[in-house]
Amino acid sequence: EPEVTQTPSHQVTQMGQEVILRCVPISNHLYFYWYRQILGQKVEFLVSFYNNEISEKSEIFDDQFSVERPDGSNFTLKIRSTKLEDSAMYFCASRSRVPLNTFGSGTRLTVV
Amino acid sequence: RKEVEQDPGPFNVPEGATVAFNCTYSNSASQSFFWYRQDCRKEPKLLMSVYSSGNEDGRFTAQLNRASQYISLLIRDSKLSDSATYLCVVNMGGNQGGKLIFGQGTELSVKP
């Protein structure tokens, strides 16, 4: 069964550092997403990406965040200057025209 | 009012029990509806889509009432392996993919 792959599975970074979270969506999918889940809280939408541009972003997705799909396979989330409150699980998801999302196994980001 | 609201849980039931989860959503423009399951510190996995006519998948039955903006999930003959957090999820639709809005989840623990 096709998978969404995320790396790394766990990243520890110092406050103020830049991090890049990587995702390889399912190859024939068209829509790409990042979600996050702070420990003990619900899954929250960050950003959606379609046709090589951001289609929607949440209030969480401020100027510190950016996404790229540089080579047609990878889909990355960059946080420019991490804060303690950025500590969370970050999930990448993708889907085809059929609205059924497949999630990656997530990257646990710990900001210290 | 929360966008997607679920029973707070946790639900602790014996094996073989029938358990029902309830969910309400606030945005009447919501287009599609799902139940996901999430095991501890893992990614959400699609359990089933929810249709107005009601749908069943083995021991799982989902119902949608658009008029009252209410979604339910019934699990019959519960198994130990059903222990997880069940997430009520709404897709806002739209031409560019549509974001998923998650409820906070209802934890289920099935005991021998």
PDB file of C-alpha atoms in Angstrom:
ATOM      1  CA  GLU A   1       0.000   0.000   0.000  1.00  0.00           C
ATOM      2  CA  PRO A   2       1.423   3.428  -0.951  1.00  0.00           C
ATOM      3  CA  GLU A   3       2.751   5.464   1.965  1.00  0.00           C
ATOM      4  CA  VAL A   4       3.539   9.028   2.873  1.00  0.00           C
ATOM      5  CA  THR A   5       7.077   9.058   4.249  1.00  0.00           C
ATOM      6  CA  GLN A   6       8.331  11.618   6.751  1.00  0.00           C
ATOM      7  CA  THR A   7      11.858  12.257   7.998  1.00  0.00           C
ATOM      8  CA  PRO A   8      13.236  12.564  10.549  1.00  0.00           C
ATOM      9  CA  SER A   9      10.963  10.729  12.974  1.00  0.00           C
ATOM     10  CA  HIS A  10      12.272  12.825  15.848  1.00  0.00           C
ATOM     11  CA  GLN A  11      14.152  16.124  15.807  1.00  0.00           C
ATOM     12  CA  VAL A  12      15.501  18.005  18.790  1.00  0.00           C
ATOM     13  CA  THR A  13      16.518  21.602  18.182  1.00  0.00           C
ATOM     14  CA  GLN A  14      17.494  24.633  20.182  1.00  0.00           C
ATOM     15  CA  MET A  15      15.151  27.592  20.402  1.00  0.00           C
ATOM     16  CA  GLY A  16      15.856  30.059  17.620  1.00  0.00           C
ATOM     17  CA  GLN A  17      17.253  27.457  15.217  1.00  0.00           C
ATOM     18  CA  GLU A  18      15.807  26.681  11.811  1.00  0.00           C
ATOM     19  CA  VAL A  19      14.366  23.231  11.143  1.00  0.00           C
ATOM     20  CA  ILE A  20      13.236  21.549   7.943  1.00  0.00           C
ATOM     21  CA  LEU A  21      10.776  18.693   8.127  1.00  0.00           C
ATOM     22  CA  ARG A  22      10.650  16.474   5.074  1.00  0.00           C
ATOM     23  CA  CYS A  23       7.845  14.523   3.479  1.00  0.00           C
ATOM     24  CA  VAL A  24       7.551  12.333   0.401  1.00  0.00           C
ATOM     25  CA  PRO A  25       3.856  12.210  -0.532  1.00  0.00           C
ATOM     26  CA  ILE A  26       2.258   9.418  -2.537  1.00  0.00           C
ATOM     27  CA  SER A  27       3.488   9.811  -6.098  1.00  0.00           C
ATOM     28  CA  ASN A  28       0.238  10.448  -7.991  1.00  0.00           C
ATOM     29  CA  HIS A  29      -1.303  12.677  -5.346  1.00  0.00           C
ATOM     30  CA  LEU A  30      -2.133  16.286  -6.104  1.00  0.00           C
ATOM     31  CA  TYR A  31      -2.915  17.927  -2.775  1.00  0.00           C
ATOM     32  CA  PHE A  32      -0.455  18.200   0.073  1.00  0.00           C
ATOM     33  CA  TYR A  33      -0.901  19.266   3.666  1.00  0.00           C
ATOM     34  CA  TRP A  34       0.883  19.852   6.938  1.00  0.00           C
ATOM     35  CA  TYR A  35      -0.869  19.384  10.264  1.00  0.00           C
ATOM     36  CA  ARG A  36       0.469  19.544  13.771  1.00  0.00           C
ATOM     37  CA  GLN A  37      -0.567  18.026  17.091  1.00  0.00           C
ATOM     38  CA  ILE A  38       0.696  19.446  20.364  1.00  0.00           C
ATOM     39  CA  LEU A  39       0.889  16.718  23.003  1.00  0.00           C
ATOM     40  CA  GLY A  40      -2.535  16.057  24.485  1.00  0.00           C
ATOM     41  CA  GLN A  41      -4.311  18.342  22.021  1.00  0.00           C
ATOM     42  CA  LYS A  42      -6.199  17.914  18.779  1.00  0.00           C
ATOM     43  CA  VAL A  43      -4.743  17.714  15.303  1.00  0.00           C
ATOM     44  CA  GLU A  44      -4.604  21.218  13.756  1.00  0.00           C
ATOM     45  CA  PHE A  45      -4.403  22.251  10.110  1.00  0.00           C
ATOM     46  CA  LEU A  46      -1.367  24.327   9.148  1.00  0.00           C
ATOM     47  CA  VAL A  47      -1.266  24.638   5.367  1.00  0.00           C
ATOM     48  CA  SER A  48      -2.465  23.108   2.118  1.00  0.00           C
ATOM     49  CA  PHE A  49      -0.526  23.103  -1.150  1.00  0.00           C
ATOM     50  CA  TYR A  50      -1.839  22.515  -4.652  1.00  0.00           C
ATOM     51  CA  ASN A  51      -0.535  23.234  -8.126  1.00  0.00           C
ATOM     52  CA  ASN A  52       2.792  24.424  -6.715  1.00  0.00           C
ATOM     53  CA  GLU A  53       1.375  27.042  -4.429  1.00  0.00           C
ATOM     54  CA  ILE A  54      -0.205  27.457  -1.024  1.00  0.00           C
ATOM     55  CA  SER A  55      -3.978  27.144  -1.345  1.00  0.00           C
ATOM     56  CA  GLU A  56      -4.862  27.803   2.270  1.00  0.00           C
ATOM     57  CA  LYS A  57      -3.076  28.450   5.553  1.00  0.00           C
ATOM     58  CA  SER A  58      -4.173  28.728   9.163  1.00  0.00           C
ATOM     59  CA  GLU A  59      -3.447  31.447  11.695  1.00  0.00           C
ATOM     60  CA  ILE A  60      -0.714  29.223  13.113  1.00  0.00           C
ATOM     61  CA  PHE A  61       1.156  29.342   9.790  1.00  0.00           C
ATOM     62  CA  ASP A  62       2.794  32.740  10.265  1.00  0.00           C
ATOM     63  CA  ASP A  63       5.899  34.255   8.662  1.00  0.00           C
ATOM     64  CA  GLN A  64       8.128  31.799  10.526  1.00  0.00           C
ATOM     65  CA  PHE A  65       6.716  28.925   8.478  1.00  0.00           C
ATOM     66  CA  SER A  66       7.203  28.120   4.812  1.00  0.00           C
ATOM     67  CA  VAL A  67       6.587  25.153   2.533  1.00  0.00           C
ATOM     68  CA  GLU A  68       8.255  24.024  -0.662  1.00  0.00           C
ATOM     69  CA  ARG A  69       7.953  21.259  -3.189  1.00  0.00           C
ATOM     70  CA  PRO A  70      11.367  21.725  -4.779  1.00  0.00           C
ATOM     71  CA  ASP A  71      11.699  18.659  -6.993  1.00  0.00           C
ATOM     72  CA  GLY A  72       8.260  17.232  -7.628  1.00  0.00           C
ATOM     73  CA  SER A  73       8.600  14.549  -4.968  1.00  0.00           C
ATOM     74  CA  ASN A  74       9.656  16.090  -1.655  1.00  0.00           C
ATOM     75  CA  PHE A  75       7.367  18.416   0.280  1.00  0.00           C
ATOM     76  CA  THR A  76       9.080  20.330   3.075  1.00  0.00           C
ATOM     77  CA  LEU A  77       8.002  22.445   6.016  1.00  0.00           C
ATOM     78  CA  LYS A  78      10.538  24.976   7.280  1.00  0.00           C
ATOM     79  CA  ILE A  79      10.334  26.754  10.599  1.00  0.00           C
ATOM     80  CA  ARG A  80      12.780  29.656  10.506  1.00  0.00           C
ATOM     81  CA  SER A  81      13.318  30.433  14.164  1.00  0.00           C
ATOM     82  CA  THR A  82      11.822  27.786  16.415  1.00  0.00           C
ATOM     83  CA  LYS A  83      10.036  28.618  19.644  1.00  0.00           C
ATOM     84  CA  LEU A  84       9.326  26.344  22.605  1.00  0.00           C
ATOM     85  CA  GLU A  85       5.643  26.305  21.638  1.00  0.00           C
ATOM     86  CA  ASP A  86       6.530  24.810  18.239  1.00  0.00           C
ATOM     87  CA  SER A  87       7.188  21.508  20.014  1.00  0.00           C
ATOM     88  CA  ALA A  88       4.641  19.085  18.559  1.00  0.00           C
ATOM     89  CA  MET A  89       4.073  16.163  16.195  1.00  0.00           C
ATOM     90  CA  TYR A  90       4.020  17.390  12.615  1.00  0.00           C
ATOM     91  CA  PHE A  91       2.073  15.267  10.147  1.00  0.00           C
ATOM     92  CA  CYS A  92       2.288  15.493   6.394  1.00  0.00           C
ATOM     93  CA  ALA A  93      -0.713  14.295   4.373  1.00  0.00           C
ATOM     94  CA  SER A  94      -1.538  13.925   0.723  1.00  0.00           C
ATOM     95  CA  ARG A  95      -4.505  12.965  -1.423  1.00  0.00           C
ATOM     96  CA  SER A  96      -5.624  12.571  -4.992  1.00  0.00           C
ATOM     97  CA  ARG A  97      -8.825  14.119  -6.390  1.00  0.00           C
ATOM     98  CA  VAL A  98     -10.699  11.672  -4.162  1.00  0.00           C
ATOM     99  CA  PRO A  99     -10.941  13.399  -0.766  1.00  0.00           C
ATOM    100  CA  LEU A 100      -9.300  10.640   1.249  1.00  0.00           C
ATOM    101  CA  ASN A 101      -6.139  11.800   2.974  1.00  0.00           C
ATOM    102  CA  THR A 102      -3.182   9.574   3.772  1.00  0.00           C
ATOM    103  CA  PHE A 103      -1.030  10.728   6.669  1.00  0.00           C
ATOM    104  CA  GLY A 104       2.651  10.151   7.216  1.00  0.00           C
ATOM    105  CA  SER A 105       3.872   8.740  10.513  1.00  0.00           C
ATOM    106  CA  GLY A 106       4.929  12.190  11.683  1.00  0.00           C
ATOM    107  CA  THR A 107       7.980  14.036  12.922  1.00  0.00           C
ATOM    108  CA  ARG A 108       8.192  14.701  16.638  1.00  0.00           C
ATOM    109  CA  LEU A 109       9.783  18.143  17.026  1.00  0.00           C
ATOM    110  CA  THR A 110      11.190  19.027  20.421  1.00  0.00           C
ATOM    111  CA  VAL A 111      12.423  22.591  20.919  1.00  0.00           C
ATOM    112  CA  VAL A 112      14.672  23.060  23.955  1.00  0.00           C
TER     113      VAL A 112
ATOM    114  CA  ARG B   1     -18.543  27.038  19.728  1.00  0.00           C
ATOM    115  CA  LYS B   2     -15.924  24.465  18.708  1.00  0.00           C
ATOM    116  CA  GLU B   3     -15.840  23.587  15.014  1.00  0.00           C
ATOM    117  CA  VAL B   4     -15.977  19.859  15.732  1.00  0.00           C
ATOM    118  CA  GLU B   5     -16.971  18.645  19.167  1.00  0.00           C
ATOM    119  CA  GLN B   6     -16.858  15.078  20.461  1.00  0.00           C
ATOM    120  CA  ASP B   7     -17.825  13.199  23.623  1.00  0.00           C
ATOM    121  CA  PRO B   8     -14.977  13.885  26.061  1.00  0.00           C
ATOM    122  CA  GLY B   9     -14.401  10.283  27.095  1.00  0.00           C
ATOM    123  CA  PRO B  10     -12.559   8.161  28.035  1.00  0.00           C
ATOM    124  CA  PHE B  11     -14.793   5.195  27.414  1.00  0.00           C
ATOM    125  CA  ASN B  12     -13.797   2.046  29.300  1.00  0.00           C
ATOM    126  CA  VAL B  13     -15.723  -1.015  28.105  1.00  0.00           C
ATOM    127  CA  PRO B  14     -15.399  -4.806  28.352  1.00  0.00           C
ATOM    128  CA  GLU B  15     -14.679  -6.922  25.301  1.00  0.00           C
ATOM    129  CA  GLY B  16     -17.827  -7.630  23.339  1.00  0.00           C
ATOM    130  CA  ALA B  17     -19.563  -4.416  24.374  1.00  0.00           C
ATOM    131  CA  THR B  18     -21.257  -2.022  21.983  1.00  0.00           C
ATOM    132  CA  VAL B  19     -20.038   1.549  22.209  1.00  0.00           C
ATOM    133  CA  ALA B  20     -21.300   4.721  20.531  1.00  0.00           C
ATOM    134  CA  PHE B  21     -19.442   7.957  19.883  1.00  0.00           C
ATOM    135  CA  ASN B  22     -21.128  11.254  19.131  1.00  0.00           C
ATOM    136  CA  CYS B  23     -19.873  14.306  17.316  1.00  0.00           C
ATOM    137  CA  THR B  24     -21.313  17.653  16.282  1.00  0.00           C
ATOM    138  CA  TYR B  25     -19.939  20.197  13.831  1.00  0.00           C
ATOM    139  CA  SER B  26     -20.650  23.901  13.620  1.00  0.00           C
ATOM    140  CA  ASN B  27     -20.188  24.797   9.945  1.00  0.00           C
ATOM    141  CA  SER B  28     -23.194  23.828   7.841  1.00  0.00           C
ATOM    142  CA  ALA B  29     -21.050  24.250   4.691  1.00  0.00           C
ATOM    143  CA  SER B  30     -18.962  21.206   5.657  1.00  0.00           C
ATOM    144  CA  GLN B  31     -18.833  18.821   2.744  1.00  0.00           C
ATOM    145  CA  SER B  32     -17.522  15.446   3.799  1.00  0.00           C
ATOM    146  CA  PHE B  33     -17.184  13.594   7.039  1.00  0.00           C
ATOM    147  CA  PHE B  34     -14.944  10.895   8.419  1.00  0.00           C
ATOM    148  CA  TRP B  35     -13.979   8.871  11.422  1.00  0.00           C
ATOM    149  CA  TYR B  36     -10.260   8.373  11.945  1.00  0.00           C
ATOM    150  CA  ARG B  37      -8.554   6.348  14.595  1.00  0.00           C
ATOM    151  CA  GLN B  38      -5.319   7.363  16.257  1.00  0.00           C
ATOM    152  CA  ASP B  39      -3.143   5.074  18.321  1.00  0.00           C
ATOM    153  CA  CYS B  40      -0.904   6.602  20.945  1.00  0.00           C
ATOM    154  CA  ARG B  41       1.665   8.970  19.338  1.00  0.00           C
ATOM    155  CA  LYS B  42       0.889   7.683  15.837  1.00  0.00           C
ATOM    156  CA  GLU B  43      -0.650   9.247  12.791  1.00  0.00           C
ATOM    157  CA  PRO B  44      -4.419   9.424  12.249  1.00  0.00           C
ATOM    158  CA  LYS B  45      -5.667   6.569  10.086  1.00  0.00           C
ATOM    159  CA  LEU B  46      -8.901   6.665   8.160  1.00  0.00           C
ATOM    160  CA  LEU B  47     -11.488   4.337   9.665  1.00  0.00           C
ATOM    161  CA  MET B  48     -14.408   5.191   7.427  1.00  0.00           C
ATOM    162  CA  SER B  49     -16.168   7.930   5.543  1.00  0.00           C
ATOM    163  CA  VAL B  50     -19.631   8.916   6.747  1.00  0.00           C
ATOM    164  CA  TYR B  51     -22.609   9.297   4.425  1.00  0.00           C
ATOM    165  CA  SER B  52     -26.101  10.682   4.964  1.00  0.00           C
ATOM    166  CA  SER B  53     -27.613   7.312   4.193  1.00  0.00           C
ATOM    167  CA  GLY B  54     -25.533   5.718   6.916  1.00  0.00           C
ATOM    168  CA  ASN B  55     -22.842   3.172   6.185  1.00  0.00           C
ATOM    169  CA  GLU B  56     -21.464   0.052   7.721  1.00  0.00           C
ATOM    170  CA  ASP B  57     -18.082  -1.637   7.589  1.00  0.00           C
ATOM    171  CA  GLY B  58     -18.087  -4.884   9.516  1.00  0.00           C
ATOM    172  CA  ARG B  59     -18.585  -4.071  13.183  1.00  0.00           C
ATOM    173  CA  PHE B  60     -18.532  -0.319  12.548  1.00  0.00           C
ATOM    174  CA  THR B  61     -21.567   1.778  11.615  1.00  0.00           C
ATOM    175  CA  ALA B  62     -21.448   5.512  10.913  1.00  0.00           C
ATOM    176  CA  GLN B  63     -24.348   7.918  10.618  1.00  0.00           C
ATOM    177  CA  LEU B  64     -24.624  11.529   9.493  1.00  0.00           C
ATOM    178  CA  ASN B  65     -27.514  13.891  10.155  1.00  0.00           C
ATOM    179  CA  ARG B  66     -26.904  17.078   8.175  1.00  0.00           C
ATOM    180  CA  ALA B  67     -29.965  18.843   9.563  1.00  0.00           C
ATOM    181  CA  SER B  68     -28.734  18.555  13.137  1.00  0.00           C
ATOM    182  CA  GLN B  69     -25.030  18.604  12.146  1.00  0.00           C
ATOM    183  CA  TYR B  70     -24.442  15.394  14.020  1.00  0.00           C
ATOM    184  CA  ILE B  71     -22.193  12.410  13.277  1.00  0.00           C
ATOM    185  CA  SER B  72     -22.044   9.110  15.114  1.00  0.00           C
ATOM    186  CA  LEU B  73     -19.960   5.950  15.186  1.00  0.00           C
ATOM    187  CA  LEU B  74     -21.159   2.655  16.612  1.00  0.00           C
ATOM    188  CA  ILE B  75     -18.748  -0.167  17.346  1.00  0.00           C
ATOM    189  CA  ARG B  76     -20.319  -3.580  17.976  1.00  0.00           C
ATOM    190  CA  ASP B  77     -18.640  -6.562  19.638  1.00  0.00           C
ATOM    191  CA  SER B  78     -15.637  -4.457  20.615  1.00  0.00           C
ATOM    192  CA  LYS B  79     -12.185  -6.068  20.571  1.00  0.00           C
ATOM    193  CA  LEU B  80      -9.052  -5.309  22.587  1.00  0.00           C
ATOM    194  CA  SER B  81      -7.527  -4.033  19.348  1.00  0.00           C
ATOM    195  CA  ASP B  82     -10.221  -1.347  19.079  1.00  0.00           C
ATOM    196  CA  SER B  83      -8.537   0.521  21.942  1.00  0.00           C
ATOM    197  CA  ALA B  84      -7.503   3.863  20.462  1.00  0.00           C
ATOM    198  CA  THR B  85      -8.618   7.462  20.186  1.00  0.00           C
ATOM    199  CA  TYR B  86     -11.427   8.019  17.680  1.00  0.00           C
ATOM    200  CA  LEU B  87     -11.348  11.295  15.795  1.00  0.00           C
ATOM    201  CA  CYS B  88     -14.372  12.918  14.191  1.00  0.00           C
ATOM    202  CA  VAL B  89     -13.163  14.808  11.121  1.00  0.00           C
ATOM    203  CA  VAL B  90     -14.862  17.250   8.768  1.00  0.00           C
ATOM    204  CA  ASN B  91     -13.642  18.337   5.334  1.00  0.00           C
ATOM    205  CA  MET B  92     -14.538  21.863   4.308  1.00  0.00           C
ATOM    206  CA  GLY B  93     -14.198  20.995   0.610  1.00  0.00           C
ATOM    207  CA  GLY B  94     -13.447  23.630  -1.974  1.00  0.00           C
ATOM    208  CA  ASN B  95     -11.690  23.566  -5.307  1.00  0.00           C
ATOM    209  CA  GLN B  96      -8.190  23.447  -3.878  1.00  0.00           C
ATOM    210  CA  GLY B  97      -8.329  20.397  -1.721  1.00  0.00           C
ATOM    211  CA  GLY B  98     -10.114  21.364   1.451  1.00  0.00           C
ATOM    212  CA  LYS B  99      -8.612  21.232   4.910  1.00  0.00           C
ATOM    213  CA  LEU B 100      -9.586  18.691   7.527  1.00  0.00           C
ATOM    214  CA  ILE B 101     -10.989  19.939  10.817  1.00  0.00           C
ATOM    215  CA  PHE B 102     -10.467  17.482  13.681  1.00  0.00           C
ATOM    216  CA  GLY B 103     -12.364  16.983  16.875  1.00  0.00           C
ATOM    217  CA  GLN B 104     -10.359  16.538  20.037  1.00  0.00           C
ATOM    218  CA  GLY B 105     -10.941  12.787  19.973  1.00  0.00           C
ATOM    219  CA  THR B 106     -12.644  10.274  22.222  1.00  0.00           C
ATOM    220  CA  GLU B 107     -10.435   7.687  23.862  1.00  0.00           C
ATOM    221  CA  LEU B 108     -11.669   4.105  23.952  1.00  0.00           C
ATOM    222  CA  SER B 109     -10.175   1.443  26.183  1.00  0.00           C
ATOM    223  CA  VAL B 110     -11.457  -2.115  25.722  1.00  0.00           C
ATOM    224  CA  LYS B 111     -10.653  -4.413  28.643  1.00  0.00           C
ATOM    225  CA  PRO B 112     -10.601  -8.224  28.767  1.00  0.00           C
TER     226      PRO B 112
END
